[in-house]
Tab-separated table of C-alpha atoms and ligand atoms in Angstrom:
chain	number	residue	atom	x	y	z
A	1	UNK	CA	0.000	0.000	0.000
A	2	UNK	CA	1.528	3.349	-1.036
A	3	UNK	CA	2.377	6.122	1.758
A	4	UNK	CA	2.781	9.434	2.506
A	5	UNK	CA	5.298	11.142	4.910
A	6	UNK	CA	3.797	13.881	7.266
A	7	UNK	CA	5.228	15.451	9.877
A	8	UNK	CA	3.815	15.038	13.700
A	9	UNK	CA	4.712	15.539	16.775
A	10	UNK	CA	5.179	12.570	19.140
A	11	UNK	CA	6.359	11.229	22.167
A	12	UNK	CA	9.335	8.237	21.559
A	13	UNK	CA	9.259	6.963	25.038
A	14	UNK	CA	6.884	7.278	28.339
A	15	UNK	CA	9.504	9.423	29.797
A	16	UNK	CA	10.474	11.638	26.975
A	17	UNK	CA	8.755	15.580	25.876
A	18	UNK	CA	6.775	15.640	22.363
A	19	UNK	CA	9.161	16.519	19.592
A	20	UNK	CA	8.891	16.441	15.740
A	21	UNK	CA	8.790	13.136	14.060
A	22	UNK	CA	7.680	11.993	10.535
A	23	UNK	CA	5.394	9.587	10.127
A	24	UNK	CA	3.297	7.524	7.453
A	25	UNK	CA	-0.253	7.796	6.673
A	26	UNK	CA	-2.199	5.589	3.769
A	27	UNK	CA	-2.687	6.952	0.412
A	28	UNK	CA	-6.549	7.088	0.296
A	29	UNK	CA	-8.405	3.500	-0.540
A	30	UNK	CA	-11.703	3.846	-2.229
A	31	UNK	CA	-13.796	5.265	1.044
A	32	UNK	CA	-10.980	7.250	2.660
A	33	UNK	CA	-10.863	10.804	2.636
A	34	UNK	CA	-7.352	12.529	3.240
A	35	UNK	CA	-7.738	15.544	5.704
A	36	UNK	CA	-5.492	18.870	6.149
A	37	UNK	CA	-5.297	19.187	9.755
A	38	UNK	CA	-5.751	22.716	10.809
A	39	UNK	CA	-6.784	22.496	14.400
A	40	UNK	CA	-6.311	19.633	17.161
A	41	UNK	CA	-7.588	20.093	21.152
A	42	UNK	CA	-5.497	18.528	23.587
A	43	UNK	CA	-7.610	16.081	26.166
A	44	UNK	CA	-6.287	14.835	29.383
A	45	UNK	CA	-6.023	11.280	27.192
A	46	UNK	CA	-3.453	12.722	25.130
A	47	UNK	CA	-1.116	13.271	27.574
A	48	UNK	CA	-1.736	10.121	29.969
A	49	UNK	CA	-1.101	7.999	26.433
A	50	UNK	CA	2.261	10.141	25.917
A	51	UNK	CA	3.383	9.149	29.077
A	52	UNK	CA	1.715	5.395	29.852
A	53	UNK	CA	-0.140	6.214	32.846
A	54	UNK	CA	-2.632	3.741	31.625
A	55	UNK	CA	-0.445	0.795	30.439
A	56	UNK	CA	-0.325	-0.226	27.031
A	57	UNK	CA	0.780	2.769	25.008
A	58	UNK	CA	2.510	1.844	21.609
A	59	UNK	CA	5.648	4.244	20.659
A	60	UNK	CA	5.885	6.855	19.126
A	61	UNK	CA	2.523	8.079	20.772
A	62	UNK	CA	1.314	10.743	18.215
A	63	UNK	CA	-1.437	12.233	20.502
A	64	UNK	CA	-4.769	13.979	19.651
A	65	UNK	CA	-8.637	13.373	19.316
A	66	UNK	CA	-10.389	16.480	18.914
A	67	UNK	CA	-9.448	17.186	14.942
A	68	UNK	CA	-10.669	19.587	12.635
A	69	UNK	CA	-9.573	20.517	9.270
A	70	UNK	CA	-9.964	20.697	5.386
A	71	UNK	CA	-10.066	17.682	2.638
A	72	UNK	CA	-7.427	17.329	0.092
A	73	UNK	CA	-7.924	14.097	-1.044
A	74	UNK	CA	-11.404	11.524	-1.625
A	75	UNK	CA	-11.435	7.726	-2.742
A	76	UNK	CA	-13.452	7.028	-5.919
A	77	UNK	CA	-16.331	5.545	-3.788
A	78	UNK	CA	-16.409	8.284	-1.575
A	79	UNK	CA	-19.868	10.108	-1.508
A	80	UNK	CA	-20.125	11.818	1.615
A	81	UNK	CA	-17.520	14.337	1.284
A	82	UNK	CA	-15.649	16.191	-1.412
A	83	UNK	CA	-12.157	18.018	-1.892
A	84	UNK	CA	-12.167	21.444	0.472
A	85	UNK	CA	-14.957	20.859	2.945
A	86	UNK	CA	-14.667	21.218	6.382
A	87	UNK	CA	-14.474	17.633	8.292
A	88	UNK	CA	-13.645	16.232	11.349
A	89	UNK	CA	-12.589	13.251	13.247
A	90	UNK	CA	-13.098	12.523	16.970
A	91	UNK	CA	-12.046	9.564	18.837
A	92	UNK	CA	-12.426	6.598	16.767
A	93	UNK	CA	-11.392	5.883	13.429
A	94	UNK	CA	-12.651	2.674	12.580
A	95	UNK	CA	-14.656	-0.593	14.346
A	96	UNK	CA	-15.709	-3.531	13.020
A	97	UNK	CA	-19.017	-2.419	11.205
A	98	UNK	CA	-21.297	-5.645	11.623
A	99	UNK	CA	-21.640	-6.257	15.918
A	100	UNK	CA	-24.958	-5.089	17.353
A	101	UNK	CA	-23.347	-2.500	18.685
A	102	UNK	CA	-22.144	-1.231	15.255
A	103	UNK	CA	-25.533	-1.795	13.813
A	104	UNK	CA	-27.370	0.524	16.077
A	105	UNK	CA	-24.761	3.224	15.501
A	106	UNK	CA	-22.871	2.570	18.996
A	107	UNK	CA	-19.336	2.453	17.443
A	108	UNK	CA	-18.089	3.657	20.785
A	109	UNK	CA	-19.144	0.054	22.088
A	110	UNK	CA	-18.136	-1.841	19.352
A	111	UNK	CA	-17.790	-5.739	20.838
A	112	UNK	CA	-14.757	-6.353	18.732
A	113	UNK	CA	-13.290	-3.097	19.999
A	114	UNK	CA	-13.275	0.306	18.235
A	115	UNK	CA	-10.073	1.399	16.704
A	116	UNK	CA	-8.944	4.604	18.380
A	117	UNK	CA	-8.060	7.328	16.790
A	118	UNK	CA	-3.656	6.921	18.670
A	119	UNK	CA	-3.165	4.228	20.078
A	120	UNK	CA	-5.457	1.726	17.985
A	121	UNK	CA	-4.573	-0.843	15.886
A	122	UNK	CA	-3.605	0.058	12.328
A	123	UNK	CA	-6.011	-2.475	10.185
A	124	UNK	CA	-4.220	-0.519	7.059
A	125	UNK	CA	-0.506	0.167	7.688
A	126	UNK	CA	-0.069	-2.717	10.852
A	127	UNK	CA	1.442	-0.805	13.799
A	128	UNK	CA	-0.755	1.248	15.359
A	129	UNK	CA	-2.516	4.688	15.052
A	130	UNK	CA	-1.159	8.057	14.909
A	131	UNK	CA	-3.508	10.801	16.362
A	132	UNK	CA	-4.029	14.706	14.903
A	133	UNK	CA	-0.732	16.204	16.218
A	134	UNK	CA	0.215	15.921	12.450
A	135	UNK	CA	-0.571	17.285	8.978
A	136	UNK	CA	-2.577	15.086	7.591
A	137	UNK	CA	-4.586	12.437	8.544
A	138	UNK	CA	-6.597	9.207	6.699
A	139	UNK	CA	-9.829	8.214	7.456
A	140	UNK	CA	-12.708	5.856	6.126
A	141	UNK	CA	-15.306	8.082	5.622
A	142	UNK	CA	-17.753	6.506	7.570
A	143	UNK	CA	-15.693	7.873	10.906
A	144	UNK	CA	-15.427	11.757	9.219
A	145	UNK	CA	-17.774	14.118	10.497
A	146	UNK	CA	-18.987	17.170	8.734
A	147	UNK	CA	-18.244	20.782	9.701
A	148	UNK	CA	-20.682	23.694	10.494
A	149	UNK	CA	-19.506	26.375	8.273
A	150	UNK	CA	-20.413	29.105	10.640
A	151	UNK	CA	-18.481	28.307	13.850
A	152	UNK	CA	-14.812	28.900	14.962
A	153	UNK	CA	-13.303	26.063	13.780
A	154	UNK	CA	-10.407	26.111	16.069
A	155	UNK	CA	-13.142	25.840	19.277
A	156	UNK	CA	-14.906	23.186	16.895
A	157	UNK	CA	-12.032	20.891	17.520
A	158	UNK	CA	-13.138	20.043	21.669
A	159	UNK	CA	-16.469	19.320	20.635
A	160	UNK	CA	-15.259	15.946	19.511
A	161	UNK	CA	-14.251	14.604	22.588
A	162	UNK	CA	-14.894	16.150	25.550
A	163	UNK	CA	-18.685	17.640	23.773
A	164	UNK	CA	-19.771	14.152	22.464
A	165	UNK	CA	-18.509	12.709	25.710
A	166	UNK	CA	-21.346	15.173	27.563
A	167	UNK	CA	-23.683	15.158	25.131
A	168	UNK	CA	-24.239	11.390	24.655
A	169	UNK	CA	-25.139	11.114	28.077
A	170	UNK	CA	-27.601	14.259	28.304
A	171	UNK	CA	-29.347	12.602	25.286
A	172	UNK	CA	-29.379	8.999	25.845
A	173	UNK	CA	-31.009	10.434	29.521
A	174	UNK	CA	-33.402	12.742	27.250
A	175	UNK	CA	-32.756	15.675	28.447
A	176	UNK	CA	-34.629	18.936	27.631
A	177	UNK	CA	-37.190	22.102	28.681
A	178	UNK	CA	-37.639	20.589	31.587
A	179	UNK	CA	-34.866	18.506	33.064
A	180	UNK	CA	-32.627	19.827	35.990
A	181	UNK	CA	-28.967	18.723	35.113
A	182	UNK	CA	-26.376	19.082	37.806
A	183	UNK	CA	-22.683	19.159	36.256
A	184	UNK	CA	-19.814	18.126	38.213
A	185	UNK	CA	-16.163	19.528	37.933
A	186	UNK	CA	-16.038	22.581	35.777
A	187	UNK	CA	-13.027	21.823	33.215
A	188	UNK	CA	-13.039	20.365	29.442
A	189	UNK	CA	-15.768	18.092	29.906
A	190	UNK	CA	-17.854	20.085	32.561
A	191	UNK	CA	-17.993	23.595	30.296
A	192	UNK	CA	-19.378	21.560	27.622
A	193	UNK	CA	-21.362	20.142	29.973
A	194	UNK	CA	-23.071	23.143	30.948
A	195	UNK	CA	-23.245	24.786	27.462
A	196	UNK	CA	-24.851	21.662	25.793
A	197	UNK	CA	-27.582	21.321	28.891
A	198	UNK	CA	-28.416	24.815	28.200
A	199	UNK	CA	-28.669	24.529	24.592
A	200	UNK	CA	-30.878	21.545	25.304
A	201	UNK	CA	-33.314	23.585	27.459
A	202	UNK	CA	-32.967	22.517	30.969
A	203	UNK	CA	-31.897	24.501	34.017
A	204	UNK	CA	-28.019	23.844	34.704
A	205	UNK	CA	-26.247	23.741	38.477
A	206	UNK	CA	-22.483	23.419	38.769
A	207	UNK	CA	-21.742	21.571	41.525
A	208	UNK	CA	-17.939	23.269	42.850
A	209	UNK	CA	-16.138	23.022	45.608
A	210	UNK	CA	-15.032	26.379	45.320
A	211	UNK	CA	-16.673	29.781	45.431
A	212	UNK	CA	-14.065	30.898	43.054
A	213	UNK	CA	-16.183	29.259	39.923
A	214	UNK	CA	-19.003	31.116	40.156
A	215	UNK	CA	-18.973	34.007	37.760
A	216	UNK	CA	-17.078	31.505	35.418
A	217	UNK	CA	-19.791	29.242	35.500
A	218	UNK	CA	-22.960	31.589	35.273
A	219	UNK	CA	-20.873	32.933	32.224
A	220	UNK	CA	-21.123	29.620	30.839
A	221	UNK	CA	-24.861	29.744	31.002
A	222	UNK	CA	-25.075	27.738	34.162
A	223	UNK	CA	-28.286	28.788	36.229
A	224	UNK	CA	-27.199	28.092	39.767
A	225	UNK	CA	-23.949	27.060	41.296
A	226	UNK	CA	-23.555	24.602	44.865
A	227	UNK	CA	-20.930	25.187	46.674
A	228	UNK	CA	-20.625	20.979	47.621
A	229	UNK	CA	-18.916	21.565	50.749
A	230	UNK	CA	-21.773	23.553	52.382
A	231	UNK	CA	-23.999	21.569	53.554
A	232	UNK	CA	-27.247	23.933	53.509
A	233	UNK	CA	-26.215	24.468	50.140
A	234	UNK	CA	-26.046	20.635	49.418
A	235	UNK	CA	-29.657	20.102	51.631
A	236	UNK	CA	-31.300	23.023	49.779
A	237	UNK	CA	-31.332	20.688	46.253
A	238	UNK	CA	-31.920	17.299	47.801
A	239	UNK	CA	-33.772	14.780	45.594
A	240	UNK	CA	-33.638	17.872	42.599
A	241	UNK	CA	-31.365	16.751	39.526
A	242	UNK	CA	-32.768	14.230	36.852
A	243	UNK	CA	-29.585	13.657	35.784
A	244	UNK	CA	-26.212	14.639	36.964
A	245	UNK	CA	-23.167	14.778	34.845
A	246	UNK	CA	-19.888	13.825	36.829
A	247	UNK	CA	-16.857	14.857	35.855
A	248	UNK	CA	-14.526	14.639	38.258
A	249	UNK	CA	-11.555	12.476	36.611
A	250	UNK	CA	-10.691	10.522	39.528
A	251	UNK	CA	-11.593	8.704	42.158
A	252	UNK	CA	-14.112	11.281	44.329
A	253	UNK	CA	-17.106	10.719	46.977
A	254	UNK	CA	-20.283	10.560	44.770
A	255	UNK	CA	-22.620	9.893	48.016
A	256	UNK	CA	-23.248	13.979	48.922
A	257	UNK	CA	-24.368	14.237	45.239
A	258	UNK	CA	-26.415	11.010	45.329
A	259	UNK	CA	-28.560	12.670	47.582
A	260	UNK	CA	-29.805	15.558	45.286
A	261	UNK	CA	-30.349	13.184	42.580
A	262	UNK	CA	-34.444	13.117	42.079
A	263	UNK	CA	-36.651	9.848	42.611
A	264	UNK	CA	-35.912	7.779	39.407
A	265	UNK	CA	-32.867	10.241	38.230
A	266	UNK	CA	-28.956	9.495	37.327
A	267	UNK	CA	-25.831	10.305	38.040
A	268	UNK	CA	-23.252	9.659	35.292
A	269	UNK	CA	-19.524	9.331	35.130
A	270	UNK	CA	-18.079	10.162	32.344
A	271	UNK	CA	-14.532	11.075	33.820
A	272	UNK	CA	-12.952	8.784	36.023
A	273	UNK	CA	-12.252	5.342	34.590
A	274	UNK	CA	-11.164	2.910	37.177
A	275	UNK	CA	-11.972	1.491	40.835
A	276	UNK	CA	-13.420	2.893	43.627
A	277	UNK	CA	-10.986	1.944	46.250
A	278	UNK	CA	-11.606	4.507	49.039
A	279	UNK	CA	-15.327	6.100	48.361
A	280	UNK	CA	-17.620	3.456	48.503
A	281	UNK	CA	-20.674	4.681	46.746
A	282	UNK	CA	-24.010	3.689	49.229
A	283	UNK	CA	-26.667	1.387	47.546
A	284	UNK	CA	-28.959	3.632	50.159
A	285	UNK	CA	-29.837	6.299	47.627
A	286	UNK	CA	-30.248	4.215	44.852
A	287	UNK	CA	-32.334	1.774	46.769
A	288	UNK	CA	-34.384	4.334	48.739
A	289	UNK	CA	-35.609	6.560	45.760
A	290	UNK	CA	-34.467	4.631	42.720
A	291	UNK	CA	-31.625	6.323	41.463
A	292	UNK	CA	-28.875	4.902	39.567
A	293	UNK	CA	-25.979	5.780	38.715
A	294	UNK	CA	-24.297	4.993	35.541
A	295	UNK	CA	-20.910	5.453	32.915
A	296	UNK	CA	-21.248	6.626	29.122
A	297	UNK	CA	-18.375	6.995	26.969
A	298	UNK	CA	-18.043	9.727	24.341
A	299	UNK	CA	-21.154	8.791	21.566
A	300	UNK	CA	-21.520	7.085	18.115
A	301	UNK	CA	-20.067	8.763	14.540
A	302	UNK	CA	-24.112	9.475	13.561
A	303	UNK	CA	-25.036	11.059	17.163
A	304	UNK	CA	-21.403	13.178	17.272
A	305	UNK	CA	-22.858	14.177	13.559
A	306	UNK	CA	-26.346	15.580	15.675
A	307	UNK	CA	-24.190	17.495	18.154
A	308	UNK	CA	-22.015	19.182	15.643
A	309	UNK	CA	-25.034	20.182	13.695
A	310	UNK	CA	-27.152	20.901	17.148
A	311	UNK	CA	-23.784	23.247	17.920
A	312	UNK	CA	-24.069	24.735	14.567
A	313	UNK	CA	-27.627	25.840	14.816
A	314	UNK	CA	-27.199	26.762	18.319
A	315	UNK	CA	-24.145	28.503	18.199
A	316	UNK	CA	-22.378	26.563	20.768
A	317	UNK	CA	-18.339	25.922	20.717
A	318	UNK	CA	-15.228	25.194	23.233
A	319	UNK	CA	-14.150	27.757	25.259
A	320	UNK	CA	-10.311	27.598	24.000
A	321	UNK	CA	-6.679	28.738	24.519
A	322	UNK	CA	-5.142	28.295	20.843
A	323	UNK	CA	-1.371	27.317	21.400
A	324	UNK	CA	1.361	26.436	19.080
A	325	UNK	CA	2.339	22.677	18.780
A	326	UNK	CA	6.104	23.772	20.256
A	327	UNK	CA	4.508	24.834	23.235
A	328	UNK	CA	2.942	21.089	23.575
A	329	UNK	CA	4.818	20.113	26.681
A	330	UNK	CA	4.405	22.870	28.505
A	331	UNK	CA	0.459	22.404	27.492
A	332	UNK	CA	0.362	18.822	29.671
A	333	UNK	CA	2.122	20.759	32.779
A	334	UNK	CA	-0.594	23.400	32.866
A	335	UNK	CA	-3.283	20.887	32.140
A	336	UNK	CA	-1.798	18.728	35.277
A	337	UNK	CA	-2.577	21.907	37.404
A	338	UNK	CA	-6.107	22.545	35.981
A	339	UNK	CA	-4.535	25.846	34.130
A	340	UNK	CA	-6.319	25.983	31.416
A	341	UNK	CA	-9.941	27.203	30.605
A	342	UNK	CA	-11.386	25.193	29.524
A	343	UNK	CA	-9.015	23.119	26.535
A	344	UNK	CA	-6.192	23.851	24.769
A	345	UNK	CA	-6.434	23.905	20.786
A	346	UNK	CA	-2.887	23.701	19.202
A	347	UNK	CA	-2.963	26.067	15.689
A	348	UNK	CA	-1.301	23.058	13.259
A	349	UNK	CA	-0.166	25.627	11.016
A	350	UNK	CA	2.914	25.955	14.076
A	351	UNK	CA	4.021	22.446	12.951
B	1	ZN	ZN1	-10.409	12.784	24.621
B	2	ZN	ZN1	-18.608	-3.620	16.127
């Protein structure tokens, strides 16, 4: 299969900083389309890949999920897309197309395991993935999103990650005019939390433990903030949320918010992957007014296709801090601290 070298910017070792690297990408096959990449966000996934804090990571680890950008290049049997319109790719760029899971649109739960965007297994090239910290990037169409032409395209880029990651959940819990949605954690995730919530209709509470997030949040279009450490605060919206959205990316005491979950409502974590080792979550408030609480990850190619349009109509984006790609490591540090608001977006036209 014939190749093309494009330049990226990867990490060759769990210990070492992103640098410049080349890499190869697929000429386009019959249903791939060949993207420009002129924007990429920068997710808390990128980095913990980079540097194996999850165990498996394949080097070079060529980062980034949240890409945006312009097509250069269609297959002969493409039909969806043409050369120079906008298109995107989010988290996933393949799976295997005939589980139930693919056949009701839930790539994202693919049984034979999605391939991910870094980090998957190349079915094309062998090896494995390279993510959007490059030039160019190949992609069966069937994983390439369309572009609203009327939004920033560089605060597009987040809405593939951490805004399908929110936005599956608010919809598979049908969310709307009516629905009280509590958001957890106000960073990537959590803004686009409150922005999509609001765009759906319903009233929106940040949950902080802060005062400092406030005026942040109400800027955001959140209706009410809680601070969680007060308890009147916490008793005022007992048994009020029909759904919460949590978060919180590690391992955090859900019981206080249990409690202000409504008879038959959910929490559900979308951040923290992994045991709870310390803060047991009680059965009591699940038992006692039938709440659950449950996990979604990010959302299928056709429902991240209704959010981008949903954002397009609505006018909805990332708040973003563009950087340049050379400023990459010094990105992750800031991210570590919770400096950022609310995602970096690296400008590819640095590389
Ligand atoms: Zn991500
Ligand atoms: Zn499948």
């Amino acid at each position: 299969m014939g190749t093309l070298t494009v330049k990226a910017y990867g990490a060759e070792s769990k210990t070492a900083d992103l640098a410049e690297i080349n890499i190869e990408r697929r000429e386009v096959t019959t249903k791939d389309v060949e993207i420009e990449i002129l924007y990429c966000g920068v997710c808390h996934s990128d980095l913990h890949t980079a540097r194996n804090d999850w165990g498996g990571s394949l080097y070079p680890v060529v980062p980034g999920h949240e890409i945006v950008g312009r097509i250069t290049n269609v297959g002969s049997e493409v039909s969806k897309f043409k050369v120079g319109d906008l298109a995107a790719v989010g988290c996933m760029v393949d799976s295997c197309g005939h589980c139930d899971s693919c056949k009701h649109d839930l790539e994202q739960y693919c049984e034979n395991g999605f391939t991910g965007t870094y980090n998957g297994k190349d079915k094309h090239l062998g090896g494995h993935t390279f993510g959007g910290y490059s030039q160019k990037v190949v992609v069966d169409e069937g994983f390439v999103l369309s572009v609203p032409e009327n939004l920033d395209l560089a605060a597009v880029a987040p809405l593939l990650c951490a805004g399908i990651t929110t936005w599956s959940p608010l919809r598979h819990w049908n969310v709307g005019p009516n629905s009280q949605v509590a958001v957890v954690g106000l960073g990537g995730l959590g803004h686009m939390a409150i922005k999509l919530a609001k765009g759906l209709g319903a009233e929106v509470t940040l949950f902080s433990r802060t005062p400092g997030k406030t005026e942040d949040a109400k800027k955001l279009g959140a209706d009410h903030v809680i601070i969680s450490t007060e308890q009147e605060q916490m008793d005022a919206v007992k048994a009020k949320f029909d759904v919460i959205i949590d978060t919180v990316p590690y391992e955090h005491d859900i019981n206080p918010y249990m409690q202000t979950v409504a008879l038959n409502g959910t929490l559900v974590l979308v951040g923290f992957v992994g045991e709870f080792e310390n803060e047991f979550p009680s059965t009591r408030p699940m038992i006692f007014q039938r709440r659950s609480v449950a996990g979604s990850l990010i959302g299928g190619i056709a429902e991240t296709q209704e959010m981008l349009d949903f954002c397009g109509k609505n006018n909805i984006v990332s708040d973003i801090e563009l950087i340049k790609i050379q400023d990459i490591n010094n990105a992750y540090e800031r991210m570590l601290k919770s400096d950022v608001k609310y995602r970096f977006v690296i400008d590819m036209k640095s590389l």
